[in-house]
């Protein structure tokens, strides 16, 4: 009996152990299923959260965004600048640990001049762009009308200087920085300039620079009676050493003219008329232009006409923006100057402003490749960001962004204690 009873106890014990094991396995299985479910749901939540703006419970004006993945819209960036929204605490950090927010060029709800006043330009990086404005600013000044025009080449500059000289009694001056500041802040002068869509302007800038730096500036019919121009060219022609292909096979100005000007026009001897005709370029000038864009980094222009518009609107020594009152549209310069003059009590009649230089490109701009156009946009990121220009369609998807970034140190034009942030190209 004892033997039989012991065997039964052992069997029952074994059965209970087996049941316990099964229960433990079942519990483990259920825990595993729960963990997997939570992981899946968690991942889905994380995926849905990437790139979205999340309003915190404590402060509805503070946005927390995952770093590197979020692009703010222009309305939000504008509100950060104006103080309508508090600067976010969670953000992408630059190499110095300062907060920066990413946004698209041309999306701010600000004018070009308002955007410029928030712009940051590295004066050392762009020193080749600002050689002429390190100590002085070239401007047309009308003391009678308390007005200053800041010249930007290839942005209605000829028309604007004509307006200042012939209608507003202006004169060309080199203003020292402190002199300029006193005129504006002490004597209430206004300072204006004209700006142009950057990609379009680049074609004109290159055309002008190409002509000005050709070997015909060293000798030949254009400069035979201009010894100072020949001496200037002698001192700057080394800048072309990086681009030996630009003037290959050219020596005289006629070698260049034959590449773009119709033969019937050349035969008349009226060479300025070449600018009124479409280029006959067979593709060689276009090819050289595209090679130049491929090789050019935008940092060391070989001629002043390739300087960016923004670098014409800063103090060359510090990189801080000039105290501009207005930036007008160069594509409608005559109408804009008529309005400006009217505010000063001066009338400019329609058709009286004929000093603007309108000329055809010396290569067919319509044949410039998309890749070249996109590279130009990237070169000119400073203008697109600091002047609030919308990107042309061809450049919309090249990954060109602007940054709103915290800035250390006090800026000379910013005297209050508000948030110290600046606009600059993303990644620059």
PDB file of C-alpha atoms in Angstrom, residues 151-411:
ATOM      1  CA  UNK A 151      24.961 100.567 -56.557  1.00  0.00           C
ATOM      2  CA  UNK A 152      24.662  96.830 -57.347  1.00  0.00           C
ATOM      3  CA  UNK A 153      26.109  95.921 -60.772  1.00  0.00           C
ATOM      4  CA  UNK A 154      23.690  94.227 -63.205  1.00  0.00           C
ATOM      5  CA  UNK A 155      20.677  95.141 -61.073  1.00  0.00           C
ATOM      6  CA  UNK A 156      19.374  98.276 -62.821  1.00  0.00           C
ATOM      7  CA  UNK A 157      22.539 100.129 -61.792  1.00  0.00           C
ATOM      8  CA  UNK A 158      22.865 102.217 -64.986  1.00  0.00           C
ATOM      9  CA  UNK A 159      19.202 103.250 -64.836  1.00  0.00           C
ATOM     10  CA  UNK A 160      19.471 104.063 -61.139  1.00  0.00           C
ATOM     11  CA  UNK A 161      22.586 106.199 -61.415  1.00  0.00           C
ATOM     12  CA  UNK A 162      20.902 108.041 -64.295  1.00  0.00           C
ATOM     13  CA  UNK A 163      17.863 108.715 -62.097  1.00  0.00           C
ATOM     14  CA  UNK A 164      20.005 109.975 -59.222  1.00  0.00           C
ATOM     15  CA  UNK A 165      22.232 112.198 -61.385  1.00  0.00           C
ATOM     16  CA  UNK A 166      19.745 113.635 -63.864  1.00  0.00           C
ATOM     17  CA  UNK A 167      16.581 113.896 -61.780  1.00  0.00           C
ATOM     18  CA  UNK A 168      17.507 113.918 -58.086  1.00  0.00           C
ATOM     19  CA  UNK A 169      20.701 116.026 -58.193  1.00  0.00           C
ATOM     20  CA  UNK A 170      22.889 113.220 -56.907  1.00  0.00           C
ATOM     21  CA  UNK A 171      26.621 112.642 -57.136  1.00  0.00           C
ATOM     22  CA  UNK A 172      28.811 109.536 -56.930  1.00  0.00           C
ATOM     23  CA  UNK A 173      30.717 109.320 -53.654  1.00  0.00           C
ATOM     24  CA  UNK A 174      32.795 106.906 -51.620  1.00  0.00           C
ATOM     25  CA  UNK A 175      31.268 107.123 -48.135  1.00  0.00           C
ATOM     26  CA  UNK A 176      33.238 106.023 -45.101  1.00  0.00           C
ATOM     27  CA  UNK A 177      31.264 103.694 -42.874  1.00  0.00           C
ATOM     28  CA  UNK A 178      30.862 106.141 -39.997  1.00  0.00           C
ATOM     29  CA  UNK A 179      29.927 108.879 -42.452  1.00  0.00           C
ATOM     30  CA  UNK A 180      27.203 106.664 -43.916  1.00  0.00           C
ATOM     31  CA  UNK A 181      25.860 105.768 -40.466  1.00  0.00           C
ATOM     32  CA  UNK A 182      25.694 109.433 -39.469  1.00  0.00           C
ATOM     33  CA  UNK A 183      23.815 110.429 -42.613  1.00  0.00           C
ATOM     34  CA  UNK A 184      21.179 107.772 -41.978  1.00  0.00           C
ATOM     35  CA  UNK A 185      20.842 107.794 -38.200  1.00  0.00           C
ATOM     36  CA  UNK A 186      21.630 111.434 -37.441  1.00  0.00           C
ATOM     37  CA  UNK A 187      20.466 113.268 -40.571  1.00  0.00           C
ATOM     38  CA  UNK A 188      17.569 110.949 -41.498  1.00  0.00           C
ATOM     39  CA  UNK A 189      18.729 110.069 -45.004  1.00  0.00           C
ATOM     40  CA  UNK A 190      17.083 107.085 -46.694  1.00  0.00           C
ATOM     41  CA  UNK A 191      19.145 104.419 -48.473  1.00  0.00           C
ATOM     42  CA  UNK A 192      17.771 102.346 -51.339  1.00  0.00           C
ATOM     43  CA  UNK A 193      18.931  99.851 -53.929  1.00  0.00           C
ATOM     44  CA  UNK A 194      17.576  97.502 -56.595  1.00  0.00           C
ATOM     45  CA  UNK A 195      17.784  93.711 -56.639  1.00  0.00           C
ATOM     46  CA  UNK A 196      17.169  91.113 -59.316  1.00  0.00           C
ATOM     47  CA  UNK A 197      16.243  87.427 -59.466  1.00  0.00           C
ATOM     48  CA  UNK A 198      19.646  85.782 -58.770  1.00  0.00           C
ATOM     49  CA  UNK A 199      19.748  83.148 -61.533  1.00  0.00           C
ATOM     50  CA  UNK A 200      18.745  85.653 -64.228  1.00  0.00           C
ATOM     51  CA  UNK A 201      21.249  88.177 -62.937  1.00  0.00           C
ATOM     52  CA  UNK A 202      24.051  85.596 -62.972  1.00  0.00           C
ATOM     53  CA  UNK A 203      23.774  85.249 -66.765  1.00  0.00           C
ATOM     54  CA  UNK A 204      24.146  89.022 -67.176  1.00  0.00           C
ATOM     55  CA  UNK A 205      26.946  89.169 -64.611  1.00  0.00           C
ATOM     56  CA  UNK A 206      28.940  86.446 -66.328  1.00  0.00           C
ATOM     57  CA  UNK A 207      28.440  88.067 -69.749  1.00  0.00           C
ATOM     58  CA  UNK A 208      29.783  91.392 -68.495  1.00  0.00           C
ATOM     59  CA  UNK A 209      32.641  89.803 -66.549  1.00  0.00           C
ATOM     60  CA  UNK A 210      33.632  87.655 -69.548  1.00  0.00           C
ATOM     61  CA  UNK A 211      33.936  90.724 -71.762  1.00  0.00           C
ATOM     62  CA  UNK A 212      35.832  92.767 -69.147  1.00  0.00           C
ATOM     63  CA  UNK A 213      38.428  90.063 -68.467  1.00  0.00           C
ATOM     64  CA  UNK A 214      39.167  89.002 -72.056  1.00  0.00           C
ATOM     65  CA  UNK A 215      42.741  89.151 -73.423  1.00  0.00           C
ATOM     66  CA  UNK A 216      41.676  92.097 -75.627  1.00  0.00           C
ATOM     67  CA  UNK A 217      41.818  94.234 -72.479  1.00  0.00           C
ATOM     68  CA  UNK A 218      45.599  93.894 -72.451  1.00  0.00           C
ATOM     69  CA  UNK A 219      46.148  95.192 -75.959  1.00  0.00           C
ATOM     70  CA  UNK A 220      44.218  95.991 -79.106  1.00  0.00           C
ATOM     71  CA  UNK A 221      41.653  98.455 -80.445  1.00  0.00           C
ATOM     72  CA  UNK A 222      39.558  98.713 -77.278  1.00  0.00           C
ATOM     73  CA  UNK A 223      42.389  99.830 -74.982  1.00  0.00           C
ATOM     74  CA  UNK A 224      45.072 101.309 -77.218  1.00  0.00           C
ATOM     75  CA  UNK A 225      44.281 104.814 -75.869  1.00  0.00           C
ATOM     76  CA  UNK A 226      43.470 103.664 -72.308  1.00  0.00           C
ATOM     77  CA  UNK A 227      46.764 103.059 -70.491  1.00  0.00           C
ATOM     78  CA  UNK A 228      45.120 102.919 -67.040  1.00  0.00           C
ATOM     79  CA  UNK A 229      42.750 100.168 -68.194  1.00  0.00           C
ATOM     80  CA  UNK A 230      45.669  98.205 -69.647  1.00  0.00           C
ATOM     81  CA  UNK A 231      47.547  98.547 -66.362  1.00  0.00           C
ATOM     82  CA  UNK A 232      44.481  97.434 -64.386  1.00  0.00           C
ATOM     83  CA  UNK A 233      44.095  94.348 -66.552  1.00  0.00           C
ATOM     84  CA  UNK A 234      47.757  93.502 -66.141  1.00  0.00           C
ATOM     85  CA  UNK A 235      47.250  93.419 -62.366  1.00  0.00           C
ATOM     86  CA  UNK A 236      44.075  91.285 -62.341  1.00  0.00           C
ATOM     87  CA  UNK A 237      44.415  88.886 -65.272  1.00  0.00           C
ATOM     88  CA  UNK A 238      45.934  86.228 -62.990  1.00  0.00           C
ATOM     89  CA  UNK A 239      42.410  85.617 -61.675  1.00  0.00           C
ATOM     90  CA  UNK A 240      41.654  83.836 -64.935  1.00  0.00           C
ATOM     91  CA  UNK A 241      44.382  81.238 -64.457  1.00  0.00           C
ATOM     92  CA  UNK A 242      41.827  78.839 -62.926  1.00  0.00           C
ATOM     93  CA  UNK A 243      39.797  78.887 -66.129  1.00  0.00           C
ATOM     94  CA  UNK A 244      42.241  78.635 -69.067  1.00  0.00           C
ATOM     95  CA  UNK A 245      39.553  77.283 -71.393  1.00  0.00           C
ATOM     96  CA  UNK A 246      37.403  80.435 -71.278  1.00  0.00           C
ATOM     97  CA  UNK A 247      39.338  82.348 -73.943  1.00  0.00           C
ATOM     98  CA  UNK A 248      40.879  79.465 -75.816  1.00  0.00           C
ATOM     99  CA  UNK A 249      41.642  80.499 -79.404  1.00  0.00           C
ATOM    100  CA  UNK A 250      40.921  84.186 -78.722  1.00  0.00           C
ATOM    101  CA  UNK A 251      43.268  87.146 -78.656  1.00  0.00           C
ATOM    102  CA  UNK A 252      41.554  90.105 -80.282  1.00  0.00           C
ATOM    103  CA  UNK A 253      38.046  91.392 -79.604  1.00  0.00           C
ATOM    104  CA  UNK A 254      37.024  90.431 -83.140  1.00  0.00           C
ATOM    105  CA  UNK A 255      37.800  86.785 -82.335  1.00  0.00           C
ATOM    106  CA  UNK A 256      35.099  87.059 -79.689  1.00  0.00           C
ATOM    107  CA  UNK A 257      32.622  89.042 -81.784  1.00  0.00           C
ATOM    108  CA  UNK A 258      32.694  86.462 -84.563  1.00  0.00           C
ATOM    109  CA  UNK A 259      31.454  83.826 -82.117  1.00  0.00           C
ATOM    110  CA  UNK A 260      28.210  85.604 -81.256  1.00  0.00           C
ATOM    111  CA  UNK A 261      27.518  88.479 -83.663  1.00  0.00           C
ATOM    112  CA  UNK A 262      25.864  87.957 -87.087  1.00  0.00           C
ATOM    113  CA  UNK A 263      28.236  88.516 -90.028  1.00  0.00           C
ATOM    114  CA  UNK A 264      25.928  91.086 -91.608  1.00  0.00           C
ATOM    115  CA  UNK A 265      26.178  93.235 -88.482  1.00  0.00           C
ATOM    116  CA  UNK A 266      29.949  92.904 -88.200  1.00  0.00           C
ATOM    117  CA  UNK A 267      30.187  94.064 -91.793  1.00  0.00           C
ATOM    118  CA  UNK A 268      28.636  97.417 -90.933  1.00  0.00           C
ATOM    119  CA  UNK A 269      31.324  98.217 -88.383  1.00  0.00           C
ATOM    120  CA  UNK A 270      28.652  99.206 -85.866  1.00  0.00           C
ATOM    121  CA  UNK A 271      29.721  96.696 -83.247  1.00  0.00           C
ATOM    122  CA  UNK A 272      27.387  97.919 -80.517  1.00  0.00           C
ATOM    123  CA  UNK A 273      24.531  96.779 -82.744  1.00  0.00           C
ATOM    124  CA  UNK A 274      25.638  93.203 -82.055  1.00  0.00           C
ATOM    125  CA  UNK A 275      23.928  93.544 -78.677  1.00  0.00           C
ATOM    126  CA  UNK A 276      20.558  93.948 -80.393  1.00  0.00           C
ATOM    127  CA  UNK A 277      20.674  90.561 -82.137  1.00  0.00           C
ATOM    128  CA  UNK A 278      20.340  87.000 -80.903  1.00  0.00           C
ATOM    129  CA  UNK A 279      23.664  85.245 -80.513  1.00  0.00           C
ATOM    130  CA  UNK A 280      24.880  82.980 -83.317  1.00  0.00           C
ATOM    131  CA  UNK A 281      26.977  80.967 -80.849  1.00  0.00           C
ATOM    132  CA  UNK A 282      27.449  77.427 -82.162  1.00  0.00           C
ATOM    133  CA  UNK A 283      27.673  76.061 -78.644  1.00  0.00           C
ATOM    134  CA  UNK A 284      31.297  76.846 -77.846  1.00  0.00           C
ATOM    135  CA  UNK A 285      30.543  79.863 -75.655  1.00  0.00           C
ATOM    136  CA  UNK A 286      27.768  77.945 -73.913  1.00  0.00           C
ATOM    137  CA  UNK A 287      30.088  75.004 -73.267  1.00  0.00           C
ATOM    138  CA  UNK A 288      32.695  77.298 -71.724  1.00  0.00           C
ATOM    139  CA  UNK A 289      30.069  78.920 -69.522  1.00  0.00           C
ATOM    140  CA  UNK A 290      28.841  75.566 -68.238  1.00  0.00           C
ATOM    141  CA  UNK A 291      32.391  74.412 -67.547  1.00  0.00           C
ATOM    142  CA  UNK A 292      33.029  77.598 -65.608  1.00  0.00           C
ATOM    143  CA  UNK A 293      29.909  77.068 -63.464  1.00  0.00           C
ATOM    144  CA  UNK A 294      31.050  73.505 -62.803  1.00  0.00           C
ATOM    145  CA  UNK A 295      34.454  74.750 -61.593  1.00  0.00           C
ATOM    146  CA  UNK A 296      33.326  77.914 -59.771  1.00  0.00           C
ATOM    147  CA  UNK A 297      32.731  77.854 -56.009  1.00  0.00           C
ATOM    148  CA  UNK A 298      31.187  81.305 -55.683  1.00  0.00           C
ATOM    149  CA  UNK A 299      33.842  82.406 -53.195  1.00  0.00           C
ATOM    150  CA  UNK A 300      36.476  84.005 -55.444  1.00  0.00           C
ATOM    151  CA  UNK A 301      34.829  85.924 -58.327  1.00  0.00           C
ATOM    152  CA  UNK A 302      37.197  86.956 -61.094  1.00  0.00           C
ATOM    153  CA  UNK A 303      35.332  90.229 -61.659  1.00  0.00           C
ATOM    154  CA  UNK A 304      33.224  92.578 -59.540  1.00  0.00           C
ATOM    155  CA  UNK A 305      30.130  91.821 -61.634  1.00  0.00           C
ATOM    156  CA  UNK A 306      30.134  88.280 -60.247  1.00  0.00           C
ATOM    157  CA  UNK A 307      29.876  89.548 -56.680  1.00  0.00           C
ATOM    158  CA  UNK A 308      26.602  88.524 -55.107  1.00  0.00           C
ATOM    159  CA  UNK A 309      23.897  91.109 -54.469  1.00  0.00           C
ATOM    160  CA  UNK A 310      23.934  90.447 -50.736  1.00  0.00           C
ATOM    161  CA  UNK A 311      27.674  91.080 -50.505  1.00  0.00           C
ATOM    162  CA  UNK A 312      27.015  94.505 -52.060  1.00  0.00           C
ATOM    163  CA  UNK A 313      24.577  95.258 -49.239  1.00  0.00           C
ATOM    164  CA  UNK A 314      26.855  94.682 -46.248  1.00  0.00           C
ATOM    165  CA  UNK A 315      29.746  96.372 -44.520  1.00  0.00           C
ATOM    166  CA  UNK A 316      32.747  94.651 -46.056  1.00  0.00           C
ATOM    167  CA  UNK A 317      34.703  94.661 -42.822  1.00  0.00           C
ATOM    168  CA  UNK A 318      32.082  93.042 -40.576  1.00  0.00           C
ATOM    169  CA  UNK A 319      29.572  91.323 -42.881  1.00  0.00           C
ATOM    170  CA  UNK A 320      26.665  93.100 -41.208  1.00  0.00           C
ATOM    171  CA  UNK A 321      23.868  94.521 -43.396  1.00  0.00           C
ATOM    172  CA  UNK A 322      23.806  98.131 -44.499  1.00  0.00           C
ATOM    173  CA  UNK A 323      20.930 100.168 -43.004  1.00  0.00           C
ATOM    174  CA  UNK A 324      18.767  99.960 -46.109  1.00  0.00           C
ATOM    175  CA  UNK A 325      15.370 101.654 -46.207  1.00  0.00           C
ATOM    176  CA  UNK A 326      14.072  99.834 -49.291  1.00  0.00           C
ATOM    177  CA  UNK A 327      15.060  97.279 -51.949  1.00  0.00           C
ATOM    178  CA  UNK A 328      13.184  97.661 -55.228  1.00  0.00           C
ATOM    179  CA  UNK A 329      12.587  95.298 -58.135  1.00  0.00           C
ATOM    180  CA  UNK A 330      15.168  95.801 -60.886  1.00  0.00           C
ATOM    181  CA  UNK A 331      12.838  94.367 -63.534  1.00  0.00           C
ATOM    182  CA  UNK A 332      10.554  97.386 -63.103  1.00  0.00           C
ATOM    183  CA  UNK A 333      13.190 100.023 -62.408  1.00  0.00           C
ATOM    184  CA  UNK A 334      11.690 102.906 -64.398  1.00  0.00           C
ATOM    185  CA  UNK A 335       8.314 102.670 -62.668  1.00  0.00           C
ATOM    186  CA  UNK A 336       9.960 102.293 -59.265  1.00  0.00           C
ATOM    187  CA  UNK A 337      12.142 105.366 -59.803  1.00  0.00           C
ATOM    188  CA  UNK A 338       9.142 107.370 -60.954  1.00  0.00           C
ATOM    189  CA  UNK A 339       7.437 106.538 -57.647  1.00  0.00           C
ATOM    190  CA  UNK A 340      10.558 107.309 -55.593  1.00  0.00           C
ATOM    191  CA  UNK A 341      11.020 110.649 -57.363  1.00  0.00           C
ATOM    192  CA  UNK A 342       7.346 111.492 -56.912  1.00  0.00           C
ATOM    193  CA  UNK A 343       7.732 111.090 -53.144  1.00  0.00           C
ATOM    194  CA  UNK A 344      10.522 113.670 -53.340  1.00  0.00           C
ATOM    195  CA  UNK A 345       8.388 116.072 -55.365  1.00  0.00           C
ATOM    196  CA  UNK A 346      10.152 115.282 -58.659  1.00  0.00           C
ATOM    197  CA  UNK A 347       8.390 114.129 -61.829  1.00  0.00           C
ATOM    198  CA  UNK A 348       9.995 111.615 -64.218  1.00  0.00           C
ATOM    199  CA  UNK A 349       7.879 111.269 -67.350  1.00  0.00           C
ATOM    200  CA  UNK A 350       7.390 107.977 -69.153  1.00  0.00           C
ATOM    201  CA  UNK A 351      10.201 107.315 -71.611  1.00  0.00           C
ATOM    202  CA  UNK A 352      12.673 109.754 -70.047  1.00  0.00           C
ATOM    203  CA  UNK A 353      14.843 107.024 -68.565  1.00  0.00           C
ATOM    204  CA  UNK A 354      16.758 105.434 -71.433  1.00  0.00           C
ATOM    205  CA  UNK A 355      20.110 104.767 -69.821  1.00  0.00           C
ATOM    206  CA  UNK A 356      19.545 101.140 -68.926  1.00  0.00           C
ATOM    207  CA  UNK A 357      21.666  98.723 -70.967  1.00  0.00           C
ATOM    208  CA  UNK A 358      19.539  96.049 -72.591  1.00  0.00           C
ATOM    209  CA  UNK A 359      21.522  93.516 -74.589  1.00  0.00           C
ATOM    210  CA  UNK A 360      21.177  89.960 -75.760  1.00  0.00           C
ATOM    211  CA  UNK A 361      23.177  87.229 -74.063  1.00  0.00           C
ATOM    212  CA  UNK A 362      26.241  86.097 -75.994  1.00  0.00           C
ATOM    213  CA  UNK A 363      25.166  82.474 -75.636  1.00  0.00           C
ATOM    214  CA  UNK A 364      21.703  80.909 -75.739  1.00  0.00           C
ATOM    215  CA  UNK A 365      20.454  80.904 -72.151  1.00  0.00           C
ATOM    216  CA  UNK A 366      17.543  78.641 -73.079  1.00  0.00           C
ATOM    217  CA  UNK A 367      20.042  75.839 -73.771  1.00  0.00           C
ATOM    218  CA  UNK A 368      21.731  75.943 -70.357  1.00  0.00           C
ATOM    219  CA  UNK A 369      21.373  72.492 -68.804  1.00  0.00           C
ATOM    220  CA  UNK A 370      19.281  71.894 -65.696  1.00  0.00           C
ATOM    221  CA  UNK A 371      22.360  70.668 -63.858  1.00  0.00           C
ATOM    222  CA  UNK A 372      24.137  73.964 -64.567  1.00  0.00           C
ATOM    223  CA  UNK A 373      21.131  76.032 -63.480  1.00  0.00           C
ATOM    224  CA  UNK A 374      20.925  74.039 -60.254  1.00  0.00           C
ATOM    225  CA  UNK A 375      24.622  74.579 -59.549  1.00  0.00           C
ATOM    226  CA  UNK A 376      24.138  78.335 -60.054  1.00  0.00           C
ATOM    227  CA  UNK A 377      21.293  78.348 -57.532  1.00  0.00           C
ATOM    228  CA  UNK A 378      23.535  76.598 -55.022  1.00  0.00           C
ATOM    229  CA  UNK A 379      26.332  79.107 -55.657  1.00  0.00           C
ATOM    230  CA  UNK A 380      23.855  81.938 -55.058  1.00  0.00           C
ATOM    231  CA  UNK A 381      22.270  80.474 -51.913  1.00  0.00           C
ATOM    232  CA  UNK A 382      23.261  83.609 -49.989  1.00  0.00           C
ATOM    233  CA  UNK A 383      21.126  85.808 -52.263  1.00  0.00           C
ATOM    234  CA  UNK A 384      18.161  83.438 -52.227  1.00  0.00           C
ATOM    235  CA  UNK A 385      18.158  83.253 -48.420  1.00  0.00           C
ATOM    236  CA  UNK A 386      19.138  86.792 -47.433  1.00  0.00           C
ATOM    237  CA  UNK A 387      16.913  88.558 -49.983  1.00  0.00           C
ATOM    238  CA  UNK A 388      13.948  86.175 -49.626  1.00  0.00           C
ATOM    239  CA  UNK A 389      13.873  85.172 -53.302  1.00  0.00           C
ATOM    240  CA  UNK A 390      11.778  82.145 -54.200  1.00  0.00           C
ATOM    241  CA  UNK A 391      13.761  79.431 -55.962  1.00  0.00           C
ATOM    242  CA  UNK A 392      13.097  78.953 -59.674  1.00  0.00           C
ATOM    243  CA  UNK A 393      11.254  75.740 -60.456  1.00  0.00           C
ATOM    244  CA  UNK A 394      14.357  74.033 -61.837  1.00  0.00           C
ATOM    245  CA  UNK A 395      16.089  74.477 -58.451  1.00  0.00           C
ATOM    246  CA  UNK A 396      13.167  73.658 -56.193  1.00  0.00           C
ATOM    247  CA  UNK A 397      14.270  70.093 -55.436  1.00  0.00           C
ATOM    248  CA  UNK A 398      18.053  70.439 -55.149  1.00  0.00           C
ATOM    249  CA  UNK A 399      18.019  70.504 -51.356  1.00  0.00           C
ATOM    250  CA  UNK A 400      18.739  74.211 -51.033  1.00  0.00           C
ATOM    251  CA  UNK A 401      17.551  75.494 -47.635  1.00  0.00           C
ATOM    252  CA  UNK A 402      18.048  78.475 -45.353  1.00  0.00           C
ATOM    253  CA  UNK A 403      18.737  78.448 -41.624  1.00  0.00           C
ATOM    254  CA  UNK A 404      17.415  80.595 -38.817  1.00  0.00           C
ATOM    255  CA  UNK A 405      20.231  80.270 -36.327  1.00  0.00           C
ATOM    256  CA  UNK A 406      21.080  81.445 -32.851  1.00  0.00           C
ATOM    257  CA  UNK A 407      24.021  83.807 -32.885  1.00  0.00           C
ATOM    258  CA  UNK A 408      26.560  84.574 -30.180  1.00  0.00           C
ATOM    259  CA  UNK A 409      27.830  88.096 -29.638  1.00  0.00           C
ATOM    260  CA  UNK A 410      26.162  91.438 -30.232  1.00  0.00           C
ATOM    261  CA  UNK A 411      25.518  92.699 -33.731  1.00  0.00           C
TER     262      UNK A 411
END
